PDB file of C-alpha atoms in Angstrom:
ATOM      1  CA  PHE P   1     -66.494-160.922   5.048  1.00 63.00           C
ATOM      2  CA  ASP P   2     -67.417-163.993   7.052  1.00 70.00           C
ATOM      3  CA  SER P   3     -69.320-163.948  10.369  1.00 77.00           C
ATOM      4  CA  ASN P   4     -66.040-163.388  12.272  1.00 78.00           C
ATOM      5  CA  GLY P   5     -65.171-160.272  10.266  1.00 69.00           C
ATOM      6  CA  ASN P   6     -62.388-161.937   8.251  1.00 68.00           C
ATOM      7  CA  PRO P   7     -62.070-161.352   4.509  1.00 64.00           C
ATOM      8  CA  ARG P   8     -63.826-164.105   2.603  1.00 68.00           C
ATOM      9  CA  MET P   9     -61.535-166.196   0.453  1.00 70.00           C
ATOM     10  CA  TYR P  10     -62.567-168.551  -2.316  1.00 74.00           C
ATOM     11  CA  SER P  11     -60.465-171.416  -3.672  1.00 75.00           C
ATOM     12  CA  GLY P  12     -60.405-172.268  -7.342  1.00 79.00           C
ATOM     13  CA  ILE P  13     -60.333-170.270 -10.548  1.00 86.00           C
ATOM     14  CA  GLY P  14     -61.487-166.654 -10.728  1.00 89.00           C
ATOM     15  CA  ARG P  15     -63.072-165.463 -13.979  1.00 93.00           C
ATOM     16  CA  PHE P  16     -64.434-161.931 -14.078  1.00 95.00           C
ATOM     17  CA  ARG P  17     -65.861-160.468 -17.273  1.00 97.00           C
ATOM     18  CA  ASN P  18     -67.726-157.178 -17.881  1.00 98.00           C
ATOM     19  CA  ILE P  19     -68.181-156.271 -14.208  1.00 96.00           C
ATOM     20  CA  HIS P  20     -68.452-152.712 -12.912  1.00 96.00           C
ATOM     21  CA  PHE P  21     -66.563-152.461  -9.598  1.00 93.00           C
ATOM     22  CA  LYS P  22     -67.787-149.101  -8.230  1.00 93.00           C
ATOM     23  CA  ASN P  23     -66.364-147.472  -5.065  1.00 88.00           C
ATOM     24  CA  MET P  24     -65.043-150.766  -3.714  1.00 84.00           C
ATOM     25  CA  GLY P  25     -62.328-151.439  -1.192  1.00 75.00           C
ATOM     26  CA  GLN P  26     -61.571-149.548   1.987  1.00 71.00           C
ATOM     27  CA  TYR P  27     -59.975-146.131   2.059  1.00 65.00           C
ATOM     28  CA  SER P  28     -56.651-146.232   3.877  1.00 58.00           C
ATOM     29  CA  VAL P  29     -53.909-143.659   4.078  1.00 44.00           C
ATOM     30  CA  ASN P  30     -51.146-145.967   5.257  1.00 40.00           C
ATOM     31  CA  HIS P  31     -51.436-149.392   3.667  1.00 47.00           C
ATOM     32  CA  VAL P  32     -50.614-150.349   0.088  1.00 49.00           C
ATOM     33  CA  HIS P  33     -49.808-154.041   0.543  1.00 59.00           C
ATOM     34  CA  LEU P  34     -51.691-156.956  -0.988  1.00 60.00           C
ATOM     35  CA  THR P  35     -51.411-158.923   2.251  1.00 56.00           C
ATOM     36  CA  ASN P  36     -50.857-158.008   5.883  1.00 52.00           C
ATOM     37  CA  GLU P  37     -48.027-159.184   8.133  1.00 49.00           C
ATOM     38  CA  PHE P  38     -49.811-162.516   8.634  1.00 49.00           C
ATOM     39  CA  ASP P  39     -50.040-163.057   4.852  1.00 57.00           C
ATOM     40  CA  ARG P  40     -53.825-162.727   4.990  1.00 58.00           C
ATOM     41  CA  PRO P  41     -55.463-160.879   2.096  1.00 57.00           C
ATOM     42  CA  ASP P  42     -55.919-157.168   2.551  1.00 61.00           C
ATOM     43  CA  PRO P  43     -59.624-156.414   2.071  1.00 59.00           C
ATOM     44  CA  ARG P  44     -58.993-152.854   0.945  1.00 70.00           C
ATOM     45  CA  TRP P  45     -58.591-153.907  -2.701  1.00 79.00           C
ATOM     46  CA  PRO P  46     -61.691-154.472  -4.875  1.00 86.00           C
ATOM     47  CA  LEU P  47     -60.236-157.711  -6.281  1.00 88.00           C
ATOM     48  CA  VAL P  48     -57.148-159.731  -5.289  1.00 85.00           C
ATOM     49  CA  TYR P  49     -55.869-163.006  -6.707  1.00 87.00           C
ATOM     50  CA  LEU P  50     -53.850-164.758  -4.012  1.00 82.00           C
ATOM     51  CA  ASN P  51     -52.171-168.174  -4.437  1.00 81.00           C
ATOM     52  CA  SER P  52     -54.227-168.959  -7.522  1.00 80.00           C
ATOM     53  CA  ALA P  53     -51.650-170.206 -10.019  1.00 66.00           C
ATOM     54  CA  ALA P  54     -53.656-172.505 -12.301  1.00 63.00           C
ATOM     55  CA  ALA P  55     -51.765-174.731 -14.730  1.00 58.00           C
ATOM     56  CA  ASP P  56     -52.960-172.573 -17.601  1.00 60.00           C
ATOM     57  CA  ILE P  57     -54.163-168.995 -17.616  1.00 64.00           C
ATOM     58  CA  SER P  58     -57.752-169.807 -16.773  1.00 86.00           C
ATOM     59  CA  ASN P  59     -57.893-166.984 -14.202  1.00 92.00           C
ATOM     60  CA  PHE P  60     -58.867-163.774 -15.918  1.00 95.00           C
ATOM     61  CA  VAL P  61     -60.225-160.267 -15.495  1.00 97.00           C
ATOM     62  CA  SER P  62     -61.530-158.982 -18.810  1.00 98.00           C
ATOM     63  CA  GLY P  63     -63.630-156.002 -19.842  1.00 98.00           C
ATOM     64  CA  CYS P  64     -64.151-154.829 -16.256  1.00 98.00           C
ATOM     65  CA  PHE P  65     -64.471-151.238 -15.063  1.00 98.00           C
ATOM     66  CA  PHE P  66     -62.786-150.352 -11.753  1.00 96.00           C
ATOM     67  CA  ASP P  67     -64.564-147.081 -11.015  1.00 96.00           C
ATOM     68  CA  GLN P  68     -63.053-144.950  -8.234  1.00 91.00           C
ATOM     69  CA  PRO P  69     -61.816-147.761  -5.952  1.00 88.00           C
ATOM     70  CA  TYR P  70     -60.920-146.607  -2.434  1.00 80.00           C
ATOM     71  CA  MET P  71     -57.412-148.056  -2.762  1.00 78.00           C
ATOM     72  CA  GLY P  72     -55.733-149.887  -5.635  1.00 83.00           C
ATOM     73  CA  GLY P  73     -57.784-151.505  -8.384  1.00 89.00           C
ATOM     74  CA  LEU P  74     -56.534-155.064  -8.914  1.00 92.00           C
ATOM     75  CA  GLY P  75     -53.944-157.039  -6.947  1.00 88.00           C
ATOM     76  CA  VAL P  76     -52.242-160.256  -8.033  1.00 88.00           C
ATOM     77  CA  LYS P  77     -49.938-162.210  -5.694  1.00 84.00           C
ATOM     78  CA  ASP P  78     -48.532-165.711  -6.237  1.00 84.00           C
ATOM     79  CA  SER P  79     -51.004-166.261  -9.079  1.00 87.00           C
ATOM     80  CA  LYS P  80     -51.214-166.552 -12.846  1.00 89.00           C
ATOM     81  CA  VAL P  81     -53.843-164.208 -14.339  1.00 93.00           C
ATOM     82  CA  ASN P  82     -54.759-162.783 -17.747  1.00 94.00           C
ATOM     83  CA  ILE P  83     -55.665-159.105 -17.210  1.00 96.00           C
ATOM     84  CA  HIS P  84     -57.191-157.917 -20.470  1.00 97.00           C
ATOM     85  CA  LYS P  85     -59.109-154.824 -21.698  1.00 98.00           C
ATOM     86  CA  ASN P  86     -60.014-153.330 -18.317  1.00 98.00           C
ATOM     87  CA  VAL P  87     -60.470-149.677 -17.355  1.00 98.00           C
ATOM     88  CA  PHE P  88     -59.212-148.219 -14.068  1.00 96.00           C
ATOM     89  CA  TYR P  89     -60.648-144.781 -13.284  1.00 95.00           C
ATOM     90  CA  LYS P  90     -59.382-142.749 -10.319  1.00 91.00           C
ATOM     91  CA  ALA P  91     -57.685-145.646  -8.532  1.00 89.00           C
ATOM     92  CA  ILE P  92     -55.846-144.486  -5.435  1.00 83.00           C
ATOM     93  CA  HIS P  93     -52.090-145.135  -5.569  1.00 81.00           C
ATOM     94  CA  THR P  94     -52.068-148.169  -7.916  1.00 85.00           C
ATOM     95  CA  ALA P  95     -54.322-149.454 -10.692  1.00 91.00           C
ATOM     96  CA  ILE P  96     -52.694-152.913 -10.956  1.00 92.00           C
ATOM     97  CA  LYS P  97     -50.128-154.349  -8.524  1.00 88.00           C
ATOM     98  CA  ILE P  98     -48.489-157.677  -9.406  1.00 88.00           C
ATOM     99  CA  VAL P  99     -46.260-159.682  -7.044  1.00 84.00           C
ATOM    100  CA  ASN P 100     -44.755-163.041  -8.013  1.00 83.00           C
ATOM    101  CA  ALA P 101     -47.123-163.638 -10.918  1.00 84.00           C
ATOM    102  CA  ASP P 102     -45.031-165.640 -13.386  1.00 82.00           C
ATOM    103  CA  GLU P 103     -46.511-166.012 -16.858  1.00 85.00           C
ATOM    104  CA  SER P 104     -49.340-163.553 -16.228  1.00 90.00           C
ATOM    105  CA  VAL P 105     -50.451-161.416 -19.167  1.00 92.00           C
ATOM    106  CA  VAL P 106     -51.396-157.742 -18.793  1.00 94.00           C
ATOM    107  CA  ASP P 107     -52.596-156.230 -22.053  1.00 95.00           C
ATOM    108  CA  TYR P 108     -54.919-153.587 -23.533  1.00 96.00           C
ATOM    109  CA  ASN P 109     -55.763-151.989 -20.161  1.00 97.00           C
ATOM    110  CA  LEU P 110     -56.476-148.281 -19.657  1.00 96.00           C
ATOM    111  CA  ALA P 111     -55.763-146.382 -16.434  1.00 94.00           C
ATOM    112  CA  VAL P 112     -57.105-142.836 -16.172  1.00 93.00           C
ATOM    113  CA  ASN P 113     -56.570-140.292 -13.368  1.00 90.00           C
ATOM    114  CA  THR P 114     -54.660-142.486 -10.895  1.00 86.00           C
ATOM    115  CA  LEU P 115     -54.573-140.440  -7.701  1.00 83.00           C
ATOM    116  CA  SER P 116     -51.766-139.871  -5.219  1.00 78.00           C
ATOM    117  CA  LEU P 117     -52.397-141.250  -1.737  1.00 71.00           C
ATOM    118  CA  ALA P 118     -50.312-138.414  -0.279  1.00 70.00           C
ATOM    119  CA  ASP P 119     -52.356-135.724  -2.064  1.00 70.00           C
ATOM    120  CA  ILE P 120     -55.637-137.204  -0.850  1.00 70.00           C
ATOM    121  CA  ALA P 121     -54.334-137.506   2.715  1.00 66.00           C
ATOM    122  CA  ASN P 122     -53.118-133.900   2.661  1.00 66.00           C
ATOM    123  CA  THR P 123     -56.507-132.754   1.386  1.00 67.00           C
ATOM    124  CA  LEU P 124     -58.148-134.512   4.349  1.00 65.00           C
ATOM    125  CA  GLY P 125     -55.570-133.068   6.772  1.00 67.00           C
ATOM    126  CA  GLU P 126     -54.029-136.468   7.495  1.00 63.00           C
ATOM    127  CA  HIS P 127     -50.351-137.376   7.595  1.00 61.00           C
ATOM    128  CA  PRO P 128     -49.862-140.890   6.212  1.00 57.00           C
ATOM    129  CA  HIS P 129     -47.130-143.231   7.409  1.00 54.00           C
ATOM    130  CA  TYR P 130     -45.153-144.924   4.632  1.00 54.00           C
ATOM    131  CA  ASP P 131     -43.208-148.163   5.040  1.00 52.00           C
ATOM    132  CA  THR P 132     -40.788-147.204   2.260  1.00 51.00           C
ATOM    133  CA  MET P 133     -40.292-144.300  -0.091  1.00 50.00           C
ATOM    134  CA  SER P 134     -41.863-146.323  -2.918  1.00 53.00           C
ATOM    135  CA  HIS P 135     -45.160-146.253  -1.018  1.00 57.00           C
ATOM    136  CA  LYS P 136     -45.057-142.460  -1.004  1.00 60.00           C
ATOM    137  CA  TYR P 137     -45.325-142.135  -4.771  1.00 66.00           C
ATOM    138  CA  PRO P 138     -48.216-143.608  -6.758  1.00 72.00           C
ATOM    139  CA  THR P 139     -47.502-146.116  -9.514  1.00 78.00           C
ATOM    140  CA  VAL P 140     -50.177-146.920 -12.065  1.00 87.00           C
ATOM    141  CA  PHE P 141     -48.833-150.374 -13.004  1.00 88.00           C
ATOM    142  CA  GLU P 142     -46.433-152.034 -10.568  1.00 84.00           C
ATOM    143  CA  THR P 143     -44.662-155.399 -10.703  1.00 84.00           C
ATOM    144  CA  ASP P 144     -41.873-157.055  -8.731  1.00 80.00           C
ATOM    145  CA  GLY P 145     -39.858-158.279 -11.698  1.00 66.00           C
ATOM    146  CA  GLN P 146     -41.187-161.778 -12.248  1.00 68.00           C
ATOM    147  CA  SER P 147     -41.672-163.156 -15.753  1.00 79.00           C
ATOM    148  CA  LEU P 148     -44.793-161.704 -17.317  1.00 83.00           C
ATOM    149  CA  THR P 149     -46.111-160.187 -20.526  1.00 86.00           C
ATOM    150  CA  PHE P 150     -47.066-156.521 -20.310  1.00 86.00           C
ATOM    151  CA  GLN P 151     -48.124-154.972 -23.617  1.00 89.00           C
ATOM    152  CA  ARG P 152     -50.357-152.369 -25.272  1.00 92.00           C
ATOM    153  CA  ASN P 153     -51.569-150.763 -22.028  1.00 93.00           C
ATOM    154  CA  ARG P 154     -52.413-147.061 -21.795  1.00 93.00           C
ATOM    155  CA  ILE P 155     -52.100-144.491 -19.015  1.00 91.00           C
ATOM    156  CA  ALA P 156     -53.694-141.040 -19.088  1.00 90.00           C
ATOM    157  CA  ASN P 157     -53.443-138.165 -16.626  1.00 87.00           C
ATOM    158  CA  SER P 158     -51.758-140.002 -13.768  1.00 82.00           C
ATOM    159  CA  ASN P 159     -50.276-138.298 -10.739  1.00 76.00           C
ATOM    160  CA  GLY P 160     -47.151-140.420 -10.345  1.00 76.00           C
ATOM    161  CA  VAL P 161     -45.044-143.094 -12.018  1.00 79.00           C
ATOM    162  CA  GLY P 162     -46.575-144.895 -14.995  1.00 82.00           C
ATOM    163  CA  MET P 163     -44.838-148.293 -14.727  1.00 81.00           C
ATOM    164  CA  LYS P 164     -42.568-149.581 -11.973  1.00 78.00           C
ATOM    165  CA  TYR P 165     -40.466-152.716 -12.144  1.00 75.00           C
ATOM    166  CA  PRO P 166     -37.197-153.442 -10.345  1.00 68.00           C
ATOM    167  CA  GLY P 167     -34.931-153.665 -13.405  1.00 58.00           C
ATOM    168  CA  GLY P 168     -31.329-154.846 -13.209  1.00 45.00           C
ATOM    169  CA  GLU P 169     -29.769-158.142 -14.194  1.00 45.00           C
ATOM    170  CA  SER P 170     -31.822-160.208 -11.729  1.00 41.00           C
ATOM    171  CA  CYS P 171     -35.026-159.179 -13.486  1.00 42.00           C
ATOM    172  CA  GLY P 172     -37.349-161.780 -14.977  1.00 45.00           C
ATOM    173  CA  THR P 173     -38.366-162.049 -18.612  1.00 47.00           C
ATOM    174  CA  TYR P 174     -40.579-159.222 -19.848  1.00 48.00           C
ATOM    175  CA  VAL P 175     -42.327-158.407 -23.047  1.00 51.00           C
ATOM    176  CA  TYR P 176     -43.091-154.661 -23.064  1.00 49.00           C
ATOM    177  CA  THR P 177     -44.552-153.056 -26.151  1.00 47.00           C
TER     178      THR P 177
END
């Protein structure tokens, strides 16, 4: 955060390799968006790519360990990113959320024990507010239907949906294996 309390943003290319992100983000029982209503980044995610669509896939997250983040693990919005060989352990609600990330590649990732936001809130005696029904149910890997490659990823012991994409004829081009 900067001196005014705003999330710090960096321009350029983001390359993250072999980093242990432990207990990062901010716990929240009612917010699962990558940006707020003013399109500012939501600081509750350990790592978010926002408006970082390089000409090639020079943005990457590779070999990183997202260890019990207090919200989702990795967010990508309006960016092109190679997400490769990462581990997401006990992410709350979503391990990877991708919005408008044409030509991004998501491969060889492992998500273990993704937790339900509703279950955690109930345990704490809180009653979360959900914008839509899709926010009520956790999704390990979530995308909005843009063209991307999603292959050879693994999910183990998740409380919720494994992969969510919009489907239908208006869907982008996918490679799922």
